Backbone as numpy.savetxt, mean C-alpha at the origin, in Angstrom:
# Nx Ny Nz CAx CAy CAz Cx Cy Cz
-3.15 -24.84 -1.64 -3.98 -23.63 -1.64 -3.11 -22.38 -1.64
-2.30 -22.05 -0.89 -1.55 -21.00 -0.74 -0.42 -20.79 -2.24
0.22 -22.15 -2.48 0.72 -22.21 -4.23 0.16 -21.51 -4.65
-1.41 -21.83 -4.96 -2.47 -21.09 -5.86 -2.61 -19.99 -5.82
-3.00 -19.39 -4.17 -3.09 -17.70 -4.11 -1.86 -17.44 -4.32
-0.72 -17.79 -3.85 0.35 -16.60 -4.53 0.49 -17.20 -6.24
0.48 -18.14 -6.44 0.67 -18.16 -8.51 -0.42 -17.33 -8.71
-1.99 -17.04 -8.55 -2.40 -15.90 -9.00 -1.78 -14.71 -8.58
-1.36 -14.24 -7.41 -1.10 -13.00 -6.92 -0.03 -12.40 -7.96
1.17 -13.44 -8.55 2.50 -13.57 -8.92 2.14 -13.01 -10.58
0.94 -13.71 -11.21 0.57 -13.35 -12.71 -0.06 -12.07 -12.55
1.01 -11.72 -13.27 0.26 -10.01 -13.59 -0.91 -10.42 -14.68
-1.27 -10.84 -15.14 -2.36 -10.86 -15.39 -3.67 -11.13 -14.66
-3.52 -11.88 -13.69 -4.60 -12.58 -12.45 -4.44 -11.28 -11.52
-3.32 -10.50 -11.34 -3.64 -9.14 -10.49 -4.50 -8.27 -11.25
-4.48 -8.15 -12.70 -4.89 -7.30 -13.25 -6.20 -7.47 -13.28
-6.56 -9.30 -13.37 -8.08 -9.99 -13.47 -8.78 -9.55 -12.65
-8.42 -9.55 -11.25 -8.61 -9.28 -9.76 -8.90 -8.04 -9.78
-8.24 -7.18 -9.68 -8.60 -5.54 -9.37 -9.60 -5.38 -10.68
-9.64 -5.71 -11.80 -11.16 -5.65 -12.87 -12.09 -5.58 -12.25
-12.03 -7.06 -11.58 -13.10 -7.89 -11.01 -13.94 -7.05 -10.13
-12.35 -6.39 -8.94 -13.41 -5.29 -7.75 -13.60 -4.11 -8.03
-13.01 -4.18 -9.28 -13.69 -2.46 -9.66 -15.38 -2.78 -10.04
-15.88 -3.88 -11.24 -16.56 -3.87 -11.27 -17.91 -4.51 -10.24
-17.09 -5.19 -9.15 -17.86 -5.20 -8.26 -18.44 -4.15 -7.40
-17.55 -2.63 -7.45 -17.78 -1.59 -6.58 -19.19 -0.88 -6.98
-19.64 -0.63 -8.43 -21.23 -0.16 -8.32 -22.12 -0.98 -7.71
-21.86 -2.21 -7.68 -23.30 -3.86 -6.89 -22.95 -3.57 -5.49
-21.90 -2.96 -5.17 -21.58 -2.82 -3.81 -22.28 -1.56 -3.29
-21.86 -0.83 -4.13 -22.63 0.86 -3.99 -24.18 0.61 -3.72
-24.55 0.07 -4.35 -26.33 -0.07 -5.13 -26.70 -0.77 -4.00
-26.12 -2.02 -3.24 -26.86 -3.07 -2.69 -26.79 -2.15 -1.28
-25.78 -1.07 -1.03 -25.69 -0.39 0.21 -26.81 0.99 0.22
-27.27 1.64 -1.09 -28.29 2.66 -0.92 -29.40 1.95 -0.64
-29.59 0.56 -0.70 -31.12 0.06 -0.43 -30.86 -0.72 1.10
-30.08 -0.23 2.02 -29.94 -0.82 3.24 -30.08 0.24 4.06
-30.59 -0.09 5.80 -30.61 0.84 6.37 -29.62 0.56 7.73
-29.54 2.10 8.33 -28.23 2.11 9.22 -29.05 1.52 9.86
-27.81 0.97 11.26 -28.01 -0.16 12.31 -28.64 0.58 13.12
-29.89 0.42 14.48 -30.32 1.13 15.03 -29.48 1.97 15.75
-28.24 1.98 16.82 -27.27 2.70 16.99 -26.67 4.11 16.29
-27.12 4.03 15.16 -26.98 5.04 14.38 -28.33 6.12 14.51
-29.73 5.61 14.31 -30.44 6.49 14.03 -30.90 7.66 15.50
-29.73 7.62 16.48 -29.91 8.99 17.14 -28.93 10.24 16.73
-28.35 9.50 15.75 -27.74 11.20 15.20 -28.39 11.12 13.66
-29.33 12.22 13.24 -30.06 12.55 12.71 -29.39 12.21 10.91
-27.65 12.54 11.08 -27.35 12.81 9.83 -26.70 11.53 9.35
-26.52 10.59 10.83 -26.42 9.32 10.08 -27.79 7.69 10.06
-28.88 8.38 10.16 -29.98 7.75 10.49 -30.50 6.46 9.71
-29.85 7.18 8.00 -30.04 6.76 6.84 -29.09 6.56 6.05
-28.78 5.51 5.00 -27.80 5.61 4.17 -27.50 6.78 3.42
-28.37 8.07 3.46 -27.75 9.45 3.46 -26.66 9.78 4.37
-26.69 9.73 5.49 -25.64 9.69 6.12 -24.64 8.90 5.62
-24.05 7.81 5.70 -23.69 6.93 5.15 -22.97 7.10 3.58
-23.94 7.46 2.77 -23.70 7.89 1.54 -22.55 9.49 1.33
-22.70 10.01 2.25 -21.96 11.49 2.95 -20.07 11.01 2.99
-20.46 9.63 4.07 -18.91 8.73 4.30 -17.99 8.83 3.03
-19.46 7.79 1.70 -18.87 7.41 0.67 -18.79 8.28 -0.25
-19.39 9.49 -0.28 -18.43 11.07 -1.24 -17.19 10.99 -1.54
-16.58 10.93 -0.36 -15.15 11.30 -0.52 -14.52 10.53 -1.40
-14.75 8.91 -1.90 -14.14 7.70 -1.95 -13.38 8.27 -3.46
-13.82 8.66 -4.13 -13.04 9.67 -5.50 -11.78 10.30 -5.14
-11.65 11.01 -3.80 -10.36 11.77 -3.32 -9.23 10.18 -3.19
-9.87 9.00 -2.59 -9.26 8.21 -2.13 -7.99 7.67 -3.03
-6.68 7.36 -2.65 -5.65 6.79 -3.53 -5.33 5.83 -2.85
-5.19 4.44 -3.84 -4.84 3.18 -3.15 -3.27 2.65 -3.32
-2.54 2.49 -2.37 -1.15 2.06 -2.38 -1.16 0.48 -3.05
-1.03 0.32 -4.10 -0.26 -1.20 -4.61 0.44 -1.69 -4.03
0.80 -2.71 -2.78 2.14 -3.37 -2.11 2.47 -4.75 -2.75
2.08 -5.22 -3.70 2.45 -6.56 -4.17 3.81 -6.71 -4.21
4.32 -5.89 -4.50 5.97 -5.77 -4.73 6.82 -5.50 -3.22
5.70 -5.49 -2.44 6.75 -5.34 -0.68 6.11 -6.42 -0.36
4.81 -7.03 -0.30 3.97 -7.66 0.62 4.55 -9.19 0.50
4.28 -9.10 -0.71 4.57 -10.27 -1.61 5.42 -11.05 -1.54
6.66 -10.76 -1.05 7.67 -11.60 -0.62 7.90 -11.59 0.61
6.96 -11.46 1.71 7.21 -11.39 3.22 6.61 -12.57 3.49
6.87 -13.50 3.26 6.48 -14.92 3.78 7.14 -15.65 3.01
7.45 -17.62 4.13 8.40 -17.76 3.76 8.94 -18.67 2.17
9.61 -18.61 1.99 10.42 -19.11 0.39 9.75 -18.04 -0.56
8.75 -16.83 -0.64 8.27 -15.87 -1.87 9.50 -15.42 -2.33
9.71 -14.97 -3.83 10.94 -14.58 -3.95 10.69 -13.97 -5.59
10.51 -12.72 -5.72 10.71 -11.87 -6.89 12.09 -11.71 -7.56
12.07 -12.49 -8.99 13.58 -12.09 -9.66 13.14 -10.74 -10.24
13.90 -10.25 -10.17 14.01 -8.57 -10.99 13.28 -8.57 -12.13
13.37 -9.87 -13.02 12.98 -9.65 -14.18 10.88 -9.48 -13.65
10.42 -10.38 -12.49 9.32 -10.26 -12.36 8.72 -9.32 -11.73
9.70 -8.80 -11.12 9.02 -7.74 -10.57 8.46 -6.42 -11.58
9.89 -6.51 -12.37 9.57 -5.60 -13.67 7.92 -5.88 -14.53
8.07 -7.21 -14.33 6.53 -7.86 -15.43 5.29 -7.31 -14.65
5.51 -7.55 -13.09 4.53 -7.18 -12.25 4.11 -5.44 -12.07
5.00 -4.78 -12.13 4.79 -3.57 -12.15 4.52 -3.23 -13.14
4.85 -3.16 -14.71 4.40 -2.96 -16.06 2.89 -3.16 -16.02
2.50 -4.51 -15.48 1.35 -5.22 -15.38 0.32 -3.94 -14.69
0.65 -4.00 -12.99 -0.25 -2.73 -13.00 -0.46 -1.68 -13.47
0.82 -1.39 -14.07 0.87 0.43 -14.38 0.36 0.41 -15.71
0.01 -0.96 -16.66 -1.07 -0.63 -17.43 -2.11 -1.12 -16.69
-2.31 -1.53 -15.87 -3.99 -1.27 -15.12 -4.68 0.35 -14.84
-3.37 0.91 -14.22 -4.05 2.15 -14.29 -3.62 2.12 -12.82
-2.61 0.94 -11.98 -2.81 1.59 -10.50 -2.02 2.67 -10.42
-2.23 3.48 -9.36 -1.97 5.50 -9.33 -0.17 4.71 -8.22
-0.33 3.86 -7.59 1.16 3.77 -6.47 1.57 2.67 -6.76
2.70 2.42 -6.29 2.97 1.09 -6.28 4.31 1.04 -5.20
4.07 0.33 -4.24 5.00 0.12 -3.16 6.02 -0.73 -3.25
7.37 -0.29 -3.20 8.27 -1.30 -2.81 9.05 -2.04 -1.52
9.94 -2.55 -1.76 10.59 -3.23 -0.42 11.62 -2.17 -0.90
11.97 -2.03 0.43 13.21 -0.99 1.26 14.53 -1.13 0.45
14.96 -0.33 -0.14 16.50 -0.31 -1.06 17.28 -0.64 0.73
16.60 -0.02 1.72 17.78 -0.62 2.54 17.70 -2.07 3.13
16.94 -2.55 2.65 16.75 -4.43 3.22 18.36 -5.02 2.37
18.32 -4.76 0.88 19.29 -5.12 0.52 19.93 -4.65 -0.87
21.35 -4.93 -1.42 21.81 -4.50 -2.62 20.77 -4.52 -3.97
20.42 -6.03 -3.84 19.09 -6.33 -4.45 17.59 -5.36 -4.80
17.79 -5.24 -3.44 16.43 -4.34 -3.04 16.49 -2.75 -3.57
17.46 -2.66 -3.42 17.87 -1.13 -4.20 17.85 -1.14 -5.91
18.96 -2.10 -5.54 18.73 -2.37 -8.02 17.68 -2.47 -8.30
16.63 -3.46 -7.37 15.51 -3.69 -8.09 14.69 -2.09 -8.09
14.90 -1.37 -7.10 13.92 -0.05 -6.88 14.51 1.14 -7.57
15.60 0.46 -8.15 16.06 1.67 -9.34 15.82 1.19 -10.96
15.90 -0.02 -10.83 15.07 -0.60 -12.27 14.05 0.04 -12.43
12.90 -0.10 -11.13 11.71 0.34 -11.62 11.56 1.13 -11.94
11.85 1.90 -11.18 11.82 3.64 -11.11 12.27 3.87 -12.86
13.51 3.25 -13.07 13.68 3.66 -14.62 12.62 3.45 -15.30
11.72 2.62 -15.77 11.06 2.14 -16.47 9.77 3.54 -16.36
10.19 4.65 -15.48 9.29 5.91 -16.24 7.67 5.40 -16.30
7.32 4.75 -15.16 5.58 4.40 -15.30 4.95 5.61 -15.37
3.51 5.27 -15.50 2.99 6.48 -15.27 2.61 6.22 -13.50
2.61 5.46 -13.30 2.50 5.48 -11.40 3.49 5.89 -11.04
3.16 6.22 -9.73 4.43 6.77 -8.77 5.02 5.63 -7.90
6.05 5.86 -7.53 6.58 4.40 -7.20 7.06 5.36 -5.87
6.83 3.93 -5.05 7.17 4.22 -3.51 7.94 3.14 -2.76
8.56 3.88 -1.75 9.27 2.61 -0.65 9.08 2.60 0.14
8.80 1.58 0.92 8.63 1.25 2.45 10.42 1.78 3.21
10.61 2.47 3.95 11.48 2.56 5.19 11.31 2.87 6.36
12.36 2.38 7.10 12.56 2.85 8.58 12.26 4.07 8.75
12.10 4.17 9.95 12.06 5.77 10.03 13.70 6.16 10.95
14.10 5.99 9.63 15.78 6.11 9.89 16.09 6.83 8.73
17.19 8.35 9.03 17.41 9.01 8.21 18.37 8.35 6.85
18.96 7.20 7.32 19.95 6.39 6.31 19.31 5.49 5.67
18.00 5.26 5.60 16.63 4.50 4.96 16.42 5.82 3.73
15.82 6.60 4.65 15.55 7.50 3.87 16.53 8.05 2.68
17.58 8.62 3.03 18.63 9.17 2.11 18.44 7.85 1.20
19.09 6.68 1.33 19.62 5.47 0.23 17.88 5.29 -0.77
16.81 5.43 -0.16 15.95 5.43 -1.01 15.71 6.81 -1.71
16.05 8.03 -1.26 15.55 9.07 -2.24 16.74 8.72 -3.42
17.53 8.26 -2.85 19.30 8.11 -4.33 18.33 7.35 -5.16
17.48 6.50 -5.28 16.93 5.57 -6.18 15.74 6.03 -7.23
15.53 7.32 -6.49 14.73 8.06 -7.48 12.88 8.02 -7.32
12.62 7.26 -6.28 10.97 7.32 -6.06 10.51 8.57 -5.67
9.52 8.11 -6.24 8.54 9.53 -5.72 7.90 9.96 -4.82
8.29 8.81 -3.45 8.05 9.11 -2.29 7.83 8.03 -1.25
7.87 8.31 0.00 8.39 6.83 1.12 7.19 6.66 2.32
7.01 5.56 2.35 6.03 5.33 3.42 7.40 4.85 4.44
7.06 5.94 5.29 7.76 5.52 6.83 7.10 5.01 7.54
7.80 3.94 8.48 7.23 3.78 9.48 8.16 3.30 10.35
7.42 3.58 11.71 8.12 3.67 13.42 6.78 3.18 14.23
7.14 1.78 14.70 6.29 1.73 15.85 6.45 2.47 17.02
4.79 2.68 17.15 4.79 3.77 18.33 3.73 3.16 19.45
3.38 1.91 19.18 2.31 1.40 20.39 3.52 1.25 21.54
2.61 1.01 22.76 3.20 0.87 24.03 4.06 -0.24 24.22
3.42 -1.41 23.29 4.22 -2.56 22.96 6.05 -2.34 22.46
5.55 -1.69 21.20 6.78 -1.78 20.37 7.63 -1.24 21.42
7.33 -0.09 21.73 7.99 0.83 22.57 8.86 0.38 23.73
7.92 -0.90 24.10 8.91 -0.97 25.43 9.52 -3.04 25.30
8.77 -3.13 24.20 9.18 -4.40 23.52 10.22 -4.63 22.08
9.76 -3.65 21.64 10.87 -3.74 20.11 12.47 -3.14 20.43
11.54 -1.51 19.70 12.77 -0.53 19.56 13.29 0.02 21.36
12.55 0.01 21.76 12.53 0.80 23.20 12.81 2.20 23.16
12.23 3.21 22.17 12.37 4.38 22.45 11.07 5.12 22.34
11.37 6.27 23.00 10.24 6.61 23.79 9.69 7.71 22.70
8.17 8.25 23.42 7.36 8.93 22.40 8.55 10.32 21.79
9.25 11.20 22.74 9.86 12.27 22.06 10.44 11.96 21.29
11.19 10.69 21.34 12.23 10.17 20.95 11.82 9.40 19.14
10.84 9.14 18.54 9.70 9.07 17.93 9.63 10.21 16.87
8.84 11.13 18.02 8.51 12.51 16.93 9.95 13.16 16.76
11.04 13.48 17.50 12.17 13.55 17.15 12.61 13.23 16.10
12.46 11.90 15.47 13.36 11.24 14.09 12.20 10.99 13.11
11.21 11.24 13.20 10.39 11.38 12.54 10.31 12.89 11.78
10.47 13.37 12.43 10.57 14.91 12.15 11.38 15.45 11.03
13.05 14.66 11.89 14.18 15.11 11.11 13.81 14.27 9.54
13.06 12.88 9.61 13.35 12.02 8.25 12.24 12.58 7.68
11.22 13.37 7.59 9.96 13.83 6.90 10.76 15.07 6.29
């Protein structure tokens, strides 16, 4: 089973099948939600009483931009493994779908990880290509050298990480966050 979901996940064509699929599932989704009504919990605030309310939520969903991670996600479990040449097929693949991002793995995970995030980047999509990093200023620098158009940072900040992972504290946080933004 899992072969299967990742050999579809892996064919850029079965990604491309897939996101078709929920695009055209999103008006049956729309439609089957204007003929439903909010949960009783809702109908003491006046403006969410009704799927008018509700419908108010789903306005915005046009502003909304969706991050592509197949190219980070995708190989985070164990034996997945993108050769350059597929990753290239995979990204071509969306960026004629039309997806607007597309996320990569960290030029600082490895040598690899960088060539591959400067390949892409060459290949001039019309998406914007992004990287996952630390929220470490030497993440940051080695991925702007590669040419994306911009970085999803991240720093755990639950109470967990904090006093289980990294062990540094909230100033300590917005501090290097600050300097790497």
């Amino acid at each position: 089973m899992l072969s299967s979901t990742f050999s579809r996940l892996t064919n850029p064509a079965s990604v491309a099948n897939i996101a078709r699929r929920q695009a055209l599932r999103a008006p049956i989704a729309a439609r089957n939600l204007a003929t439903m009504s909010a949960p009783t919990s809702l109908t003491k605030d006046p403006s969410r009483s009704s799927i008018n309310g509700a419908s108010s939520y789903l306005s915005n969903v046009s502003d909304f931009k969706i991050i592509e991670s197949t190219l980070r996600e995708g190989e985070q479990f164990a034996n997945a493994f993108f050769t350059t040449e597929k990753k290239i097929e995979i990204a071509k693949a969306l960026d004629d779908f039309g997806v607007e991002y597309l996320e990569l793995t960290s030029p600082a995970a490895s040598t690899q990880s960088y060539n591959d995030c400067r390949a892409i980047v060459d290949l001039n999509l019309n998406a914007k290509i992004l990287t996952h990093v630390r929220c470490h200023m030497d993440d940051a620098k080695l991925a702007v050298q590669t040419g994306v158009d911009g970085l999803d940072v991240v720093i755990g900040t639950s109470s967990f990480l904090r006093e289980f992972s990294h062990g540094k504290d909230m100033q300590y946080i917005i501090d290097t966050a600050t300097e790497v933004i």
